[in-house]
């Protein structure tokens, strides 16, 4: 186990709704990255938070947003849900935001949009 | 941006055989290459990683090799066991000022007893 926890484990929403996913980073880690993993695919980078600031963003629309709190836990918010948002959402924590920092993943939240 | 290709998509071996998974990447500035194992219903688990100042790294039955000139890296698993069955992902770290990972599409490894 990595010490990275995510909640909830599963979630069902309908198109147009909003969702908030939560992640607690491993003790001592100040960086959280979020990834979307569609069925049968590798994870795709959404964004990264370092010391409460967004530190980088992948090719995802603005309706994907996030927060990082002083204890370095993080939230991923998705507005106006679309069917294609159905996926496993993973967060990963690391000691820092450097290029060679090892990222440790949580178990993920599986989101189904109907 | 970075693009990572991974082959094969599926790999079936007999217990005790070796398994090799290969990846290529496009961004010559990438210099960190982790491998993750993902079991059904779980998040990816880091099994080994390599940095560009090293050509090969071993950890018991697992080894990774890196050829920066050719921009490819490989995972080698020896003496495979049924519990090695999972999906394996290679990844490369983009040199964009922050530590994002670009993943391959994964290899489903099935080890038959």
PDB file of C-alpha atoms in Angstrom:
ATOM      1  CA  UNK A   1       0.000   0.000   0.000  1.00  0.00           C
ATOM      2  CA  UNK A   2       1.204   3.490  -0.874  1.00  0.00           C
ATOM      3  CA  UNK A   3      -0.532   5.465   1.857  1.00  0.00           C
ATOM      4  CA  UNK A   4      -2.471   7.459  -0.746  1.00  0.00           C
ATOM      5  CA  UNK A   5      -6.212   7.252  -0.147  1.00  0.00           C
ATOM      6  CA  UNK A   6      -9.118   8.319  -2.334  1.00  0.00           C
ATOM      7  CA  UNK A   7     -12.826   8.716  -1.764  1.00  0.00           C
ATOM      8  CA  UNK A   8     -15.356   7.669  -2.741  1.00  0.00           C
ATOM      9  CA  UNK A   9     -14.397   4.335  -4.318  1.00  0.00           C
ATOM     10  CA  UNK A  10     -17.320   4.343  -6.732  1.00  0.00           C
ATOM     11  CA  UNK A  11     -19.736   7.006  -7.916  1.00  0.00           C
ATOM     12  CA  UNK A  12     -22.668   7.144 -10.316  1.00  0.00           C
ATOM     13  CA  UNK A  13     -23.815  10.485 -11.732  1.00  0.00           C
ATOM     14  CA  UNK A  14     -26.013  11.644 -14.558  1.00  0.00           C
ATOM     15  CA  UNK A  15     -24.980  13.821 -17.470  1.00  0.00           C
ATOM     16  CA  UNK A  16     -24.813  17.515 -16.568  1.00  0.00           C
ATOM     17  CA  UNK A  17     -24.212  16.964 -12.864  1.00  0.00           C
ATOM     18  CA  UNK A  18     -21.123  17.979 -10.911  1.00  0.00           C
ATOM     19  CA  UNK A  19     -18.802  15.711  -8.942  1.00  0.00           C
ATOM     20  CA  UNK A  20     -16.051  16.146  -6.340  1.00  0.00           C
ATOM     21  CA  UNK A  21     -13.396  13.507  -5.779  1.00  0.00           C
ATOM     22  CA  UNK A  22     -10.987  13.534  -2.850  1.00  0.00           C
ATOM     23  CA  UNK A  23      -7.405  12.446  -2.309  1.00  0.00           C
ATOM     24  CA  UNK A  24      -5.185  12.272   0.759  1.00  0.00           C
ATOM     25  CA  UNK A  25      -1.505  12.265  -0.069  1.00  0.00           C
ATOM     26  CA  UNK A  26       1.167  10.112   1.516  1.00  0.00           C
ATOM     27  CA  UNK A  27       2.655  11.568   4.678  1.00  0.00           C
ATOM     28  CA  UNK A  28       5.379  14.092   3.871  1.00  0.00           C
ATOM     29  CA  UNK A  29       4.335  14.543   0.223  1.00  0.00           C
ATOM     30  CA  UNK A  30       3.483  18.079  -0.914  1.00  0.00           C
ATOM     31  CA  UNK A  31       2.548  17.347  -4.536  1.00  0.00           C
ATOM     32  CA  UNK A  32      -0.601  15.717  -5.897  1.00  0.00           C
ATOM     33  CA  UNK A  33      -1.232  14.830  -9.531  1.00  0.00           C
ATOM     34  CA  UNK A  34      -4.571  13.723 -10.964  1.00  0.00           C
ATOM     35  CA  UNK A  35      -4.995  11.294 -13.844  1.00  0.00           C
ATOM     36  CA  UNK A  36      -7.976   9.979 -15.807  1.00  0.00           C
ATOM     37  CA  UNK A  37      -7.852   6.332 -16.884  1.00  0.00           C
ATOM     38  CA  UNK A  38     -10.421   5.246 -19.441  1.00  0.00           C
ATOM     39  CA  UNK A  39     -11.171   1.548 -19.740  1.00  0.00           C
ATOM     40  CA  UNK A  40      -8.316  -0.303 -21.431  1.00  0.00           C
ATOM     41  CA  UNK A  41      -6.066   2.769 -21.580  1.00  0.00           C
ATOM     42  CA  UNK A  42      -3.133   4.172 -19.659  1.00  0.00           C
ATOM     43  CA  UNK A  43      -3.684   7.040 -17.228  1.00  0.00           C
ATOM     44  CA  UNK A  44      -3.805  10.547 -18.751  1.00  0.00           C
ATOM     45  CA  UNK A  45      -2.512  13.561 -16.857  1.00  0.00           C
ATOM     46  CA  UNK A  46      -5.172  16.087 -15.816  1.00  0.00           C
ATOM     47  CA  UNK A  47      -3.237  18.502 -13.579  1.00  0.00           C
ATOM     48  CA  UNK A  48      -0.793  18.748 -10.713  1.00  0.00           C
ATOM     49  CA  UNK A  49      -0.903  20.728  -7.471  1.00  0.00           C
ATOM     50  CA  UNK A  50       2.236  21.753  -5.633  1.00  0.00           C
ATOM     51  CA  UNK A  51       2.004  23.600  -2.330  1.00  0.00           C
ATOM     52  CA  UNK A  52      -1.639  24.572  -2.966  1.00  0.00           C
ATOM     53  CA  UNK A  53      -1.041  25.982  -6.465  1.00  0.00           C
ATOM     54  CA  UNK A  54      -1.803  24.410  -9.842  1.00  0.00           C
ATOM     55  CA  UNK A  55       1.626  23.540 -11.188  1.00  0.00           C
ATOM     56  CA  UNK A  56       0.805  22.101 -14.591  1.00  0.00           C
ATOM     57  CA  UNK A  57      -2.173  20.990 -16.660  1.00  0.00           C
ATOM     58  CA  UNK A  58      -2.824  18.408 -19.340  1.00  0.00           C
ATOM     59  CA  UNK A  59      -5.223  18.598 -22.257  1.00  0.00           C
ATOM     60  CA  UNK A  60      -8.447  18.771 -20.249  1.00  0.00           C
ATOM     61  CA  UNK A  61     -11.160  21.483 -20.456  1.00  0.00           C
ATOM     62  CA  UNK A  62     -11.696  24.093 -17.713  1.00  0.00           C
ATOM     63  CA  UNK A  63     -14.685  22.186 -16.323  1.00  0.00           C
ATOM     64  CA  UNK A  64     -12.027  19.992 -14.708  1.00  0.00           C
ATOM     65  CA  UNK A  65     -10.735  21.962 -11.743  1.00  0.00           C
ATOM     66  CA  UNK A  66      -9.001  21.234  -8.493  1.00  0.00           C
ATOM     67  CA  UNK A  67      -7.843  22.380  -5.104  1.00  0.00           C
ATOM     68  CA  UNK A  68      -5.070  21.513  -2.732  1.00  0.00           C
ATOM     69  CA  UNK A  69      -5.390  22.191   0.978  1.00  0.00           C
ATOM     70  CA  UNK A  70      -2.757  23.206   3.560  1.00  0.00           C
ATOM     71  CA  UNK A  71      -2.429  19.553   4.639  1.00  0.00           C
ATOM     72  CA  UNK A  72      -1.708  18.749   0.937  1.00  0.00           C
ATOM     73  CA  UNK A  73      -4.868  16.727   0.438  1.00  0.00           C
ATOM     74  CA  UNK A  74      -6.613  17.530  -2.821  1.00  0.00           C
ATOM     75  CA  UNK A  75      -9.943  17.637  -4.612  1.00  0.00           C
ATOM     76  CA  UNK A  76     -10.836  17.136  -8.253  1.00  0.00           C
ATOM     77  CA  UNK A  77     -14.040  18.802  -9.385  1.00  0.00           C
ATOM     78  CA  UNK A  78     -15.755  18.084 -12.676  1.00  0.00           C
ATOM     79  CA  UNK A  79     -18.675  20.253 -13.800  1.00  0.00           C
ATOM     80  CA  UNK A  80     -21.267  19.553 -16.494  1.00  0.00           C
ATOM     81  CA  UNK A  81     -20.484  15.844 -16.598  1.00  0.00           C
ATOM     82  CA  UNK A  82     -20.431  14.136 -19.991  1.00  0.00           C
ATOM     83  CA  UNK A  83     -20.760  10.441 -20.788  1.00  0.00           C
ATOM     84  CA  UNK A  84     -17.077  10.352 -21.812  1.00  0.00           C
ATOM     85  CA  UNK A  85     -16.072  11.401 -18.303  1.00  0.00           C
ATOM     86  CA  UNK A  86     -16.805   7.845 -17.180  1.00  0.00           C
ATOM     87  CA  UNK A  87     -13.402   6.544 -16.079  1.00  0.00           C
ATOM     88  CA  UNK A  88     -11.161   5.645 -13.165  1.00  0.00           C
ATOM     89  CA  UNK A  89      -9.757   8.807 -11.593  1.00  0.00           C
ATOM     90  CA  UNK A  90      -6.392   8.373  -9.963  1.00  0.00           C
ATOM     91  CA  UNK A  91      -4.423  10.664  -7.762  1.00  0.00           C
ATOM     92  CA  UNK A  92      -0.716  10.293  -7.156  1.00  0.00           C
ATOM     93  CA  UNK A  93       1.409  11.976  -4.536  1.00  0.00           C
ATOM     94  CA  UNK A  94       5.116  12.742  -4.613  1.00  0.00           C
ATOM     95  CA  UNK A  95       7.727  14.353  -2.385  1.00  0.00           C
ATOM     96  CA  UNK A  96       8.055  17.293  -4.742  1.00  0.00           C
ATOM     97  CA  UNK A  97       7.229  18.505  -8.228  1.00  0.00           C
ATOM     98  CA  UNK A  98      10.568  17.717  -9.844  1.00  0.00           C
ATOM     99  CA  UNK A  99      10.753  15.740 -13.082  1.00  0.00           C
ATOM    100  CA  UNK A 100      12.257  12.649 -11.495  1.00  0.00           C
ATOM    101  CA  UNK A 101      10.061  12.482  -8.426  1.00  0.00           C
ATOM    102  CA  UNK A 102       8.465   9.097  -7.926  1.00  0.00           C
ATOM    103  CA  UNK A 103       4.683   9.223  -7.993  1.00  0.00           C
ATOM    104  CA  UNK A 104       2.686   6.900  -5.760  1.00  0.00           C
ATOM    105  CA  UNK A 105      -0.885   6.187  -6.809  1.00  0.00           C
ATOM    106  CA  UNK A 106      -4.029   5.729  -4.799  1.00  0.00           C
ATOM    107  CA  UNK A 107      -6.648   3.051  -5.565  1.00  0.00           C
ATOM    108  CA  UNK A 108      -8.760   5.413  -7.648  1.00  0.00           C
ATOM    109  CA  UNK A 109     -12.380   6.496  -7.833  1.00  0.00           C
ATOM    110  CA  UNK A 110     -14.466   4.838 -10.502  1.00  0.00           C
ATOM    111  CA  UNK A 111     -16.958   7.322 -11.952  1.00  0.00           C
ATOM    112  CA  UNK A 112     -19.868   6.248 -14.111  1.00  0.00           C
ATOM    113  CA  UNK A 113     -21.851   8.936 -15.927  1.00  0.00           C
ATOM    114  CA  UNK A 114     -25.270   7.885 -17.206  1.00  0.00           C
TER     115      UNK A 114
ATOM    116  CA  UNK B   1       4.240  16.609 -26.468  1.00  0.00           C
ATOM    117  CA  UNK B   2       5.602  13.271 -25.326  1.00  0.00           C
ATOM    118  CA  UNK B   3       4.242  10.058 -26.895  1.00  0.00           C
ATOM    119  CA  UNK B   4       4.894   6.609 -25.436  1.00  0.00           C
ATOM    120  CA  UNK B   5       4.291   3.447 -27.450  1.00  0.00           C
ATOM    121  CA  UNK B   6       4.122   0.096 -25.651  1.00  0.00           C
ATOM    122  CA  UNK B   7       4.280  -3.446 -27.063  1.00  0.00           C
ATOM    123  CA  UNK B   8       2.883  -6.029 -26.935  1.00  0.00           C
ATOM    124  CA  UNK B   9      -0.660  -5.238 -25.810  1.00  0.00           C
ATOM    125  CA  UNK B  10      -1.075  -8.775 -24.475  1.00  0.00           C
ATOM    126  CA  UNK B  11       1.507 -11.365 -23.487  1.00  0.00           C
ATOM    127  CA  UNK B  12       0.876 -14.952 -22.413  1.00  0.00           C
ATOM    128  CA  UNK B  13       3.676 -17.032 -20.902  1.00  0.00           C
ATOM    129  CA  UNK B  14       4.049 -20.229 -18.957  1.00  0.00           C
ATOM    130  CA  UNK B  15       5.076 -20.090 -15.325  1.00  0.00           C
ATOM    131  CA  UNK B  16       8.857 -19.944 -15.081  1.00  0.00           C
ATOM    132  CA  UNK B  17       9.330 -18.318 -18.496  1.00  0.00           C
ATOM    133  CA  UNK B  18      10.660 -14.801 -18.999  1.00  0.00           C
ATOM    134  CA  UNK B  19       8.534 -11.882 -20.154  1.00  0.00           C
ATOM    135  CA  UNK B  20       9.725  -8.771 -21.976  1.00  0.00           C
ATOM    136  CA  UNK B  21       7.709  -5.589 -22.541  1.00  0.00           C
ATOM    137  CA  UNK B  22       9.074  -2.812 -24.731  1.00  0.00           C
ATOM    138  CA  UNK B  23       8.371   0.917 -24.868  1.00  0.00           C
ATOM    139  CA  UNK B  24       9.523   3.770 -27.063  1.00  0.00           C
ATOM    140  CA  UNK B  25       9.226   7.471 -26.358  1.00  0.00           C
ATOM    141  CA  UNK B  26       9.400  10.568 -28.524  1.00  0.00           C
ATOM    142  CA  UNK B  27      10.744  13.403 -26.343  1.00  0.00           C
ATOM    143  CA  UNK B  28      14.528  13.151 -26.091  1.00  0.00           C
ATOM    144  CA  UNK B  29      14.413  15.423 -23.020  1.00  0.00           C
ATOM    145  CA  UNK B  30      12.580  12.766 -20.976  1.00  0.00           C
ATOM    146  CA  UNK B  31      14.887  11.343 -18.346  1.00  0.00           C
ATOM    147  CA  UNK B  32      12.762   9.362 -15.877  1.00  0.00           C
ATOM    148  CA  UNK B  33      11.060   6.088 -16.796  1.00  0.00           C
ATOM    149  CA  UNK B  34       8.940   4.224 -14.229  1.00  0.00           C
ATOM    150  CA  UNK B  35       7.069   0.961 -14.670  1.00  0.00           C
ATOM    151  CA  UNK B  36       3.771   0.308 -12.930  1.00  0.00           C
ATOM    152  CA  UNK B  37       1.791  -2.872 -12.304  1.00  0.00           C
ATOM    153  CA  UNK B  38      -1.987  -2.558 -12.088  1.00  0.00           C
ATOM    154  CA  UNK B  39      -4.123  -5.369 -10.771  1.00  0.00           C
ATOM    155  CA  UNK B  40      -7.856  -5.520 -11.354  1.00  0.00           C
ATOM    156  CA  UNK B  41      -9.706  -2.900  -9.354  1.00  0.00           C
ATOM    157  CA  UNK B  42      -6.541  -1.293  -7.988  1.00  0.00           C
ATOM    158  CA  UNK B  43      -4.386   1.726  -8.695  1.00  0.00           C
ATOM    159  CA  UNK B  44      -1.010   1.428 -10.441  1.00  0.00           C
ATOM    160  CA  UNK B  45       1.805   0.213  -8.200  1.00  0.00           C
ATOM    161  CA  UNK B  46       5.391   1.255  -8.925  1.00  0.00           C
ATOM    162  CA  UNK B  47       7.555  -1.819  -9.478  1.00  0.00           C
ATOM    163  CA  UNK B  48      10.795  -0.321 -10.794  1.00  0.00           C
ATOM    164  CA  UNK B  49      12.064   2.902 -12.295  1.00  0.00           C
ATOM    165  CA  UNK B  50      15.165   4.082 -14.115  1.00  0.00           C
ATOM    166  CA  UNK B  51      16.775   7.452 -14.599  1.00  0.00           C
ATOM    167  CA  UNK B  52      18.654   8.527 -17.685  1.00  0.00           C
ATOM    168  CA  UNK B  53      22.084   8.359 -16.104  1.00  0.00           C
ATOM    169  CA  UNK B  54      21.674   4.582 -15.741  1.00  0.00           C
ATOM    170  CA  UNK B  55      21.462   1.979 -18.526  1.00  0.00           C
ATOM    171  CA  UNK B  56      20.121  -0.948 -16.537  1.00  0.00           C
ATOM    172  CA  UNK B  57      18.597  -1.568 -13.132  1.00  0.00           C
ATOM    173  CA  UNK B  58      17.662  -4.847 -11.435  1.00  0.00           C
ATOM    174  CA  UNK B  59      15.480  -5.721  -8.488  1.00  0.00           C
ATOM    175  CA  UNK B  60      15.276  -9.459  -7.871  1.00  0.00           C
ATOM    176  CA  UNK B  61      13.314 -10.950 -10.807  1.00  0.00           C
ATOM    177  CA  UNK B  62      12.656  -7.590 -12.453  1.00  0.00           C
ATOM    178  CA  UNK B  63      15.033  -5.566 -14.598  1.00  0.00           C
ATOM    179  CA  UNK B  64      14.696  -2.484 -16.755  1.00  0.00           C
ATOM    180  CA  UNK B  65      17.017  -1.399 -19.558  1.00  0.00           C
ATOM    181  CA  UNK B  66      17.223   2.028 -21.157  1.00  0.00           C
ATOM    182  CA  UNK B  67      18.667   3.029 -24.523  1.00  0.00           C
ATOM    183  CA  UNK B  68      18.546   6.841 -24.715  1.00  0.00           C
ATOM    184  CA  UNK B  69      20.030   6.958 -28.199  1.00  0.00           C
ATOM    185  CA  UNK B  70      17.251   4.801 -29.600  1.00  0.00           C
ATOM    186  CA  UNK B  71      14.686   6.241 -27.164  1.00  0.00           C
ATOM    187  CA  UNK B  72      13.437   2.918 -25.928  1.00  0.00           C
ATOM    188  CA  UNK B  73      13.285   1.066 -22.634  1.00  0.00           C
ATOM    189  CA  UNK B  74      12.226  -2.431 -21.678  1.00  0.00           C
ATOM    190  CA  UNK B  75      10.943  -4.376 -18.690  1.00  0.00           C
ATOM    191  CA  UNK B  76      12.240  -7.897 -18.149  1.00  0.00           C
ATOM    192  CA  UNK B  77      10.601 -10.310 -15.725  1.00  0.00           C
ATOM    193  CA  UNK B  78      12.353 -13.631 -15.148  1.00  0.00           C
ATOM    194  CA  UNK B  79      10.963 -16.811 -13.578  1.00  0.00           C
ATOM    195  CA  UNK B  80       7.401 -15.549 -13.963  1.00  0.00           C
ATOM    196  CA  UNK B  81       4.776 -16.600 -11.443  1.00  0.00           C
ATOM    197  CA  UNK B  82       0.955 -16.594 -11.690  1.00  0.00           C
ATOM    198  CA  UNK B  83       0.851 -13.628  -9.302  1.00  0.00           C
ATOM    199  CA  UNK B  84       2.765 -11.598 -11.907  1.00  0.00           C
ATOM    200  CA  UNK B  85      -0.429 -11.621 -13.998  1.00  0.00           C
ATOM    201  CA  UNK B  86      -1.603  -8.003 -14.295  1.00  0.00           C
ATOM    202  CA  UNK B  87      -1.505  -5.013 -16.621  1.00  0.00           C
ATOM    203  CA  UNK B  88       1.895  -3.347 -16.837  1.00  0.00           C
ATOM    204  CA  UNK B  89       2.366   0.279 -17.856  1.00  0.00           C
ATOM    205  CA  UNK B  90       5.527   2.062 -18.877  1.00  0.00           C
ATOM    206  CA  UNK B  91       5.748   5.829 -18.511  1.00  0.00           C
ATOM    207  CA  UNK B  92       8.075   8.695 -19.320  1.00  0.00           C
ATOM    208  CA  UNK B  93       8.449  11.959 -17.465  1.00  0.00           C
ATOM    209  CA  UNK B  94       8.033  15.032 -19.661  1.00  0.00           C
ATOM    210  CA  UNK B  95      10.636  17.728 -19.190  1.00  0.00           C
ATOM    211  CA  UNK B  96       8.109  20.557 -18.801  1.00  0.00           C
ATOM    212  CA  UNK B  97       9.067  21.960 -15.413  1.00  0.00           C
ATOM    213  CA  UNK B  98       6.807  19.651 -13.463  1.00  0.00           C
ATOM    214  CA  UNK B  99       6.647  15.920 -12.860  1.00  0.00           C
ATOM    215  CA  UNK B 100       3.888  14.669 -15.141  1.00  0.00           C
ATOM    216  CA  UNK B 101       3.962  11.164 -16.546  1.00  0.00           C
ATOM    217  CA  UNK B 102       2.968  10.059 -20.044  1.00  0.00           C
ATOM    218  CA  UNK B 103       1.877   6.441 -20.031  1.00  0.00           C
ATOM    219  CA  UNK B 104       1.847   3.718 -22.641  1.00  0.00           C
ATOM    220  CA  UNK B 105      -1.404   1.887 -23.286  1.00  0.00           C
ATOM    221  CA  UNK B 106      -0.436  -1.081 -21.158  1.00  0.00           C
ATOM    222  CA  UNK B 107       0.437  -4.747 -21.562  1.00  0.00           C
ATOM    223  CA  UNK B 108      -1.790  -7.441 -20.123  1.00  0.00           C
ATOM    224  CA  UNK B 109       0.507 -10.198 -18.876  1.00  0.00           C
ATOM    225  CA  UNK B 110      -1.018 -13.614 -18.253  1.00  0.00           C
ATOM    226  CA  UNK B 111       1.143 -16.245 -16.557  1.00  0.00           C
ATOM    227  CA  UNK B 112      -0.303 -19.727 -16.784  1.00  0.00           C
ATOM    228  CA  UNK B 113       0.589 -22.362 -14.160  1.00  0.00           C
TER     229      UNK B 113
END
